[in-house]
Amino acid sequence: GESVGLHLPTLSVQEGDNSIINCAYSNSASDYFIWYKQESGKGPQFIIDIRSNMDKRQGQRVTVLLNKTVKHLSLQIAATQPGDSAVYFCAENSNRDDKIIFGKGTRLHILP
Amino acid sequence: KAGVTQTPRYLIKTRGQQVTLSCSPISGHRSVSWYQQTPGQGLQFLFEYFSETQRNKGNFPGRFSGRQFSNSRSEMNVSTLELGDSALYLCASSLAGYTQETQYFGPGTRLLVL
């Protein structure tokens, strides 16, 4: 499959452990944030989103935390599985802007 | 419901040639956005089409163009290809194209310019 990013930061996690992927966003006016997962050979897949009026949102095995004070977003994956191996992107948008800005991504590597 | 499809999946061209990529959105989706993905720059927005009209455009030269048909299918064209155009080109569809609406991505077209 395609190599999404040859020089992406990589997070290696033992199977079964929790993963925490971090993202610093750039625009203090951003009020909508999204996490995407991109597996080799596929396009990005929506995981979870959060609006700026929330600090935390939970999905199935995933939790997104938003800290607006330091412009930081994190994605927590519980009980990491081999199928979670992928590149994870955060993205931000402001209501004043028509475009979504994507981060460079973090590669999650699962250790057996 | 079928997902977003893109054709072709892989393409090799030489400098100076032109290329046309195709995207079929999810049925019922009227907005199609195009992105370029490279290792160095990540995902960058090219343009977005809704109801056959380009609504938004990123910071790419005029060699990059697109169009949308009445059935919401979209094509993008790159003329006078350069080596730096080698990338994964992704399209994404959504119902109405609001930026705070979930976008669904296709698998991409991998373009290699020699």
mmCIF file of C-alpha atoms in Angstrom:
data_model
loop_
_atom_site.group_PDB
_atom_site.id
_atom_site.type_symbol
_atom_site.label_atom_id
_atom_site.label_comp_id
_atom_site.label_asym_id
_atom_site.label_seq_id
_atom_site.Cartn_x
_atom_site.Cartn_y
_atom_site.Cartn_z
ATOM 1 C CA GLY A 1 0.000 0.000 0.000
ATOM 2 C CA GLU A 2 0.898 3.648 -0.171
ATOM 3 C CA SER A 3 3.236 5.208 2.317
ATOM 4 C CA VAL A 4 1.230 8.091 3.705
ATOM 5 C CA GLY A 5 4.181 9.810 5.289
ATOM 6 C CA LEU A 6 7.788 8.674 5.256
ATOM 7 C CA HIS A 7 8.816 10.846 8.200
ATOM 8 C CA LEU A 8 5.750 10.835 10.402
ATOM 9 C CA PRO A 9 6.133 10.627 14.173
ATOM 10 C CA THR A 10 5.459 7.069 15.240
ATOM 11 C CA LEU A 11 3.800 5.820 18.394
ATOM 12 C CA SER A 12 4.470 2.187 19.262
ATOM 13 C CA VAL A 13 1.997 0.589 21.643
ATOM 14 C CA GLN A 14 1.684 -2.920 23.016
ATOM 15 C CA GLU A 15 -1.434 -4.738 21.913
ATOM 16 C CA GLY A 16 -4.060 -4.421 24.625
ATOM 17 C CA ASP A 17 -2.650 -1.194 26.052
ATOM 18 C CA ASN A 18 -4.265 2.210 25.646
ATOM 19 C CA SER A 19 -2.946 4.595 22.979
ATOM 20 C CA ILE A 20 -2.853 8.354 23.259
ATOM 21 C CA ILE A 21 -2.233 10.352 20.112
ATOM 22 C CA ASN A 22 -1.676 14.061 20.477
ATOM 23 C CA CYS A 23 -2.249 16.996 18.183
ATOM 24 C CA ALA A 24 -1.504 20.679 18.535
ATOM 25 C CA TYR A 25 -3.780 22.866 16.466
ATOM 26 C CA SER A 26 -2.899 26.241 15.122
ATOM 27 C CA ASN A 27 -5.958 28.475 14.964
ATOM 28 C CA SER A 28 -7.412 29.743 18.227
ATOM 29 C CA ALA A 29 -10.640 30.506 16.323
ATOM 30 C CA SER A 30 -11.122 26.840 15.374
ATOM 31 C CA ASP A 31 -14.319 25.491 16.841
ATOM 32 C CA TYR A 32 -14.630 22.072 15.233
ATOM 33 C CA PHE A 33 -12.115 19.248 15.360
ATOM 34 C CA ILE A 34 -12.014 15.838 13.735
ATOM 35 C CA TRP A 35 -9.877 12.734 13.991
ATOM 36 C CA TYR A 36 -9.316 10.583 10.923
ATOM 37 C CA LYS A 37 -7.687 7.176 10.570
ATOM 38 C CA GLN A 38 -5.880 6.238 7.380
ATOM 39 C CA GLU A 39 -4.865 2.651 6.795
ATOM 40 C CA SER A 40 -2.366 1.672 4.147
ATOM 41 C CA GLY A 41 -3.931 1.796 0.703
ATOM 42 C CA LYS A 42 -7.072 3.548 1.856
ATOM 43 C CA GLY A 43 -8.404 7.051 2.187
ATOM 44 C CA PRO A 44 -8.888 8.740 5.566
ATOM 45 C CA GLN A 45 -11.790 7.411 7.594
ATOM 46 C CA PHE A 46 -13.760 9.569 10.052
ATOM 47 C CA ILE A 47 -13.351 8.404 13.653
ATOM 48 C CA ILE A 48 -14.811 11.054 15.917
ATOM 49 C CA ASP A 49 -15.366 14.785 16.091
ATOM 50 C CA ILE A 50 -15.762 17.374 18.824
ATOM 51 C CA ARG A 51 -16.949 20.962 18.956
ATOM 52 C CA SER A 52 -15.301 23.648 21.003
ATOM 53 C CA ASN A 53 -18.161 23.818 23.517
ATOM 54 C CA MET A 54 -17.085 20.386 24.750
ATOM 55 C CA ASP A 55 -13.934 19.151 26.490
ATOM 56 C CA LYS A 56 -14.460 15.454 25.973
ATOM 57 C CA ARG A 57 -16.375 13.156 23.706
ATOM 58 C CA GLN A 58 -16.500 9.378 23.725
ATOM 59 C CA GLY A 59 -17.111 6.894 20.972
ATOM 60 C CA GLN A 60 -16.650 3.189 20.712
ATOM 61 C CA ARG A 61 -13.217 2.515 22.281
ATOM 62 C CA VAL A 62 -12.150 6.090 21.445
ATOM 63 C CA THR A 63 -12.183 9.301 23.421
ATOM 64 C CA VAL A 64 -11.254 12.752 22.183
ATOM 65 C CA LEU A 65 -10.089 15.399 24.630
ATOM 66 C CA LEU A 66 -9.924 19.079 23.794
ATOM 67 C CA ASN A 67 -7.888 21.633 25.734
ATOM 68 C CA LYS A 68 -8.610 25.027 24.220
ATOM 69 C CA THR A 69 -6.311 26.841 26.625
ATOM 70 C CA VAL A 70 -3.217 25.250 25.123
ATOM 71 C CA LYS A 71 -4.761 24.424 21.723
ATOM 72 C CA HIS A 72 -4.298 20.712 22.205
ATOM 73 C CA LEU A 73 -6.341 17.761 21.040
ATOM 74 C CA SER A 74 -5.820 14.113 21.900
ATOM 75 C CA LEU A 75 -7.264 10.817 20.773
ATOM 76 C CA GLN A 76 -7.329 7.958 23.222
ATOM 77 C CA ILE A 77 -7.838 4.425 21.953
ATOM 78 C CA ALA A 78 -8.676 1.851 24.582
ATOM 79 C CA ALA A 79 -7.354 -1.718 24.429
ATOM 80 C CA THR A 80 -5.410 -1.172 21.216
ATOM 81 C CA GLN A 81 -5.812 -3.897 18.613
ATOM 82 C CA PRO A 82 -3.747 -4.838 15.540
ATOM 83 C CA GLY A 83 -6.474 -3.333 13.355
ATOM 84 C CA ASP A 84 -5.772 0.054 14.909
ATOM 85 C CA SER A 85 -2.455 0.242 13.038
ATOM 86 C CA ALA A 86 -2.767 3.290 10.815
ATOM 87 C CA VAL A 87 -1.882 6.934 10.466
ATOM 88 C CA TYR A 88 -4.088 9.204 12.553
ATOM 89 C CA PHE A 89 -4.801 12.808 11.524
ATOM 90 C CA CYS A 90 -6.385 15.597 13.447
ATOM 91 C CA ALA A 91 -8.170 18.325 11.524
ATOM 92 C CA GLU A 92 -9.554 21.705 12.533
ATOM 93 C CA ASN A 93 -12.071 24.152 11.160
ATOM 94 C CA SER A 94 -13.411 27.530 12.098
ATOM 95 C CA ASN A 95 -16.939 28.665 11.286
ATOM 96 C CA ARG A 96 -15.357 31.719 9.669
ATOM 97 C CA ASP A 97 -13.366 29.539 7.295
ATOM 98 C CA ASP A 98 -14.513 27.332 4.459
ATOM 99 C CA LYS A 99 -11.642 24.901 4.697
ATOM 100 C CA ILE A 100 -10.563 22.086 6.961
ATOM 101 C CA ILE A 101 -6.892 22.127 7.932
ATOM 102 C CA PHE A 102 -5.312 18.730 8.431
ATOM 103 C CA GLY A 103 -2.363 17.948 10.668
ATOM 104 C CA LYS A 104 0.558 15.926 9.356
ATOM 105 C CA GLY A 105 -0.433 12.755 11.173
ATOM 106 C CA THR A 106 0.974 10.203 13.610
ATOM 107 C CA ARG A 107 1.668 6.609 12.721
ATOM 108 C CA LEU A 108 0.385 4.121 15.301
ATOM 109 C CA HIS A 109 2.348 0.881 15.392
ATOM 110 C CA ILE A 110 1.015 -2.042 17.408
ATOM 111 C CA LEU A 111 3.530 -4.346 19.063
ATOM 112 C CA PRO A 112 2.491 -7.999 19.443
ATOM 113 C CA LYS B 1 -24.659 2.153 0.247
ATOM 114 C CA ALA B 2 -21.522 2.165 -1.887
ATOM 115 C CA GLY B 3 -18.672 4.374 -0.744
ATOM 116 C CA VAL B 4 -16.736 6.992 -2.650
ATOM 117 C CA THR B 5 -14.987 5.510 -5.653
ATOM 118 C CA GLN B 6 -12.019 6.894 -7.537
ATOM 119 C CA THR B 7 -10.543 5.876 -10.843
ATOM 120 C CA PRO B 8 -7.933 5.027 -11.786
ATOM 121 C CA ARG B 9 -6.239 3.828 -8.610
ATOM 122 C CA TYR B 10 -2.730 4.153 -10.018
ATOM 123 C CA LEU B 11 -1.325 6.244 -12.819
ATOM 124 C CA ILE B 12 2.127 6.883 -14.244
ATOM 125 C CA LYS B 13 2.702 9.932 -16.429
ATOM 126 C CA THR B 14 5.678 11.894 -17.695
ATOM 127 C CA ARG B 15 6.446 15.559 -17.220
ATOM 128 C CA GLY B 16 4.451 17.841 -19.483
ATOM 129 C CA GLN B 17 1.554 15.449 -19.923
ATOM 130 C CA GLN B 18 -1.893 16.038 -18.529
ATOM 131 C CA VAL B 19 -4.071 13.766 -16.437
ATOM 132 C CA THR B 20 -7.755 13.446 -15.558
ATOM 133 C CA LEU B 21 -8.905 11.750 -12.380
ATOM 134 C CA SER B 22 -12.460 10.729 -11.623
ATOM 135 C CA CYS B 23 -14.493 10.586 -8.426
ATOM 136 C CA SER B 24 -17.970 9.187 -7.835
ATOM 137 C CA PRO B 25 -19.460 10.360 -4.535
ATOM 138 C CA ILE B 26 -21.746 8.451 -2.240
ATOM 139 C CA SER B 27 -25.262 8.370 -3.647
ATOM 140 C CA GLY B 28 -27.153 11.450 -2.526
ATOM 141 C CA HIS B 29 -24.028 13.454 -1.707
ATOM 142 C CA ARG B 30 -23.809 16.677 -3.671
ATOM 143 C CA SER B 31 -20.493 18.029 -2.476
ATOM 144 C CA VAL B 32 -17.151 16.717 -3.682
ATOM 145 C CA SER B 33 -13.819 17.978 -2.399
ATOM 146 C CA TRP B 34 -10.393 17.142 -3.759
ATOM 147 C CA TYR B 35 -7.172 16.888 -1.758
ATOM 148 C CA GLN B 36 -3.533 16.275 -2.552
ATOM 149 C CA GLN B 37 -1.586 14.143 -0.084
ATOM 150 C CA THR B 38 2.214 14.066 -0.049
ATOM 151 C CA PRO B 39 4.690 12.945 2.622
ATOM 152 C CA GLY B 40 6.084 16.441 2.974
ATOM 153 C CA GLN B 41 2.926 18.555 2.957
ATOM 154 C CA GLY B 42 0.309 16.143 4.236
ATOM 155 C CA LEU B 43 -3.290 16.628 3.114
ATOM 156 C CA GLN B 44 -3.864 19.853 1.226
ATOM 157 C CA PHE B 45 -7.192 21.115 -0.032
ATOM 158 C CA LEU B 46 -7.491 21.614 -3.789
ATOM 159 C CA PHE B 47 -11.121 22.594 -4.398
ATOM 160 C CA GLU B 48 -14.709 21.795 -3.605
ATOM 161 C CA TYR B 49 -17.682 21.441 -5.933
ATOM 162 C CA PHE B 50 -21.370 21.599 -5.162
ATOM 163 C CA SER B 51 -24.161 21.444 -7.711
ATOM 164 C CA GLU B 52 -21.692 21.702 -10.587
ATOM 165 C CA THR B 53 -20.147 24.903 -9.180
ATOM 166 C CA GLN B 54 -16.744 25.381 -7.629
ATOM 167 C CA ARG B 55 -17.391 26.868 -4.205
ATOM 168 C CA ASN B 56 -13.932 26.842 -2.673
ATOM 169 C CA LYS B 57 -10.410 26.674 -3.929
ATOM 170 C CA GLY B 58 -7.085 26.029 -2.236
ATOM 171 C CA ASN B 59 -3.708 27.532 -3.019
ATOM 172 C CA PHE B 60 -2.780 25.521 -6.073
ATOM 173 C CA PRO B 61 -1.732 26.834 -9.490
ATOM 174 C CA GLY B 62 -4.165 27.088 -12.368
ATOM 175 C CA ARG B 63 -2.796 23.846 -13.821
ATOM 176 C CA PHE B 64 -5.122 22.138 -11.351
ATOM 177 C CA SER B 65 -8.751 22.315 -12.359
ATOM 178 C CA GLY B 66 -11.910 20.384 -11.849
ATOM 179 C CA ARG B 67 -15.529 20.074 -12.704
ATOM 180 C CA GLN B 68 -18.662 18.414 -11.462
ATOM 181 C CA PHE B 69 -21.419 16.851 -13.469
ATOM 182 C CA SER B 70 -25.160 16.903 -12.880
ATOM 183 C CA ASN B 71 -24.987 13.453 -11.255
ATOM 184 C CA SER B 72 -22.438 14.874 -8.750
ATOM 185 C CA ARG B 73 -19.557 12.871 -10.207
ATOM 186 C CA SER B 74 -16.437 14.978 -10.362
ATOM 187 C CA GLU B 75 -13.223 15.055 -12.325
ATOM 188 C CA MET B 76 -10.009 16.858 -11.677
ATOM 189 C CA ASN B 77 -7.433 17.666 -14.310
ATOM 190 C CA VAL B 78 -3.778 18.512 -13.983
ATOM 191 C CA SER B 79 -2.122 19.952 -17.060
ATOM 192 C CA THR B 80 1.584 20.222 -17.836
ATOM 193 C CA LEU B 81 2.541 17.762 -15.132
ATOM 194 C CA GLU B 82 5.589 18.419 -12.973
ATOM 195 C CA LEU B 83 7.594 15.961 -10.902
ATOM 196 C CA GLY B 84 6.233 17.599 -7.748
ATOM 197 C CA ASP B 85 2.696 16.646 -8.724
ATOM 198 C CA SER B 86 3.447 13.058 -7.749
ATOM 199 C CA ALA B 87 1.036 12.431 -4.897
ATOM 200 C CA LEU B 88 -2.027 10.620 -3.691
ATOM 201 C CA TYR B 89 -5.124 12.491 -4.850
ATOM 202 C CA LEU B 90 -8.122 11.996 -2.644
ATOM 203 C CA CYS B 91 -11.682 13.011 -3.116
ATOM 204 C CA ALA B 92 -14.244 13.265 -0.363
ATOM 205 C CA SER B 93 -17.985 13.617 -0.548
ATOM 206 C CA SER B 94 -20.565 14.992 1.836
ATOM 207 C CA LEU B 95 -24.250 15.732 1.714
ATOM 208 C CA ALA B 96 -24.223 19.504 1.439
ATOM 209 C CA GLY B 97 -20.592 20.458 1.754
ATOM 210 C CA TYR B 98 -20.707 22.293 5.049
ATOM 211 C CA THR B 99 -17.194 22.172 6.456
ATOM 212 C CA GLN B 100 -18.513 20.947 9.793
ATOM 213 C CA GLU B 101 -20.237 18.001 8.164
ATOM 214 C CA THR B 102 -18.669 14.542 7.938
ATOM 215 C CA GLN B 103 -16.667 13.969 4.788
ATOM 216 C CA TYR B 104 -16.250 10.479 3.367
ATOM 217 C CA PHE B 105 -13.034 9.826 1.518
ATOM 218 C CA GLY B 106 -12.346 7.583 -1.437
ATOM 219 C CA PRO B 107 -9.274 5.329 -1.644
ATOM 220 C CA GLY B 108 -7.373 7.836 -3.741
ATOM 221 C CA THR B 109 -5.519 7.844 -7.029
ATOM 222 C CA ARG B 110 -1.753 7.432 -6.754
ATOM 223 C CA LEU B 111 -0.110 9.573 -9.441
ATOM 224 C CA LEU B 112 3.549 9.159 -10.268
ATOM 225 C CA VAL B 113 5.147 11.711 -12.591
ATOM 226 C CA LEU B 114 8.438 10.653 -14.193
#
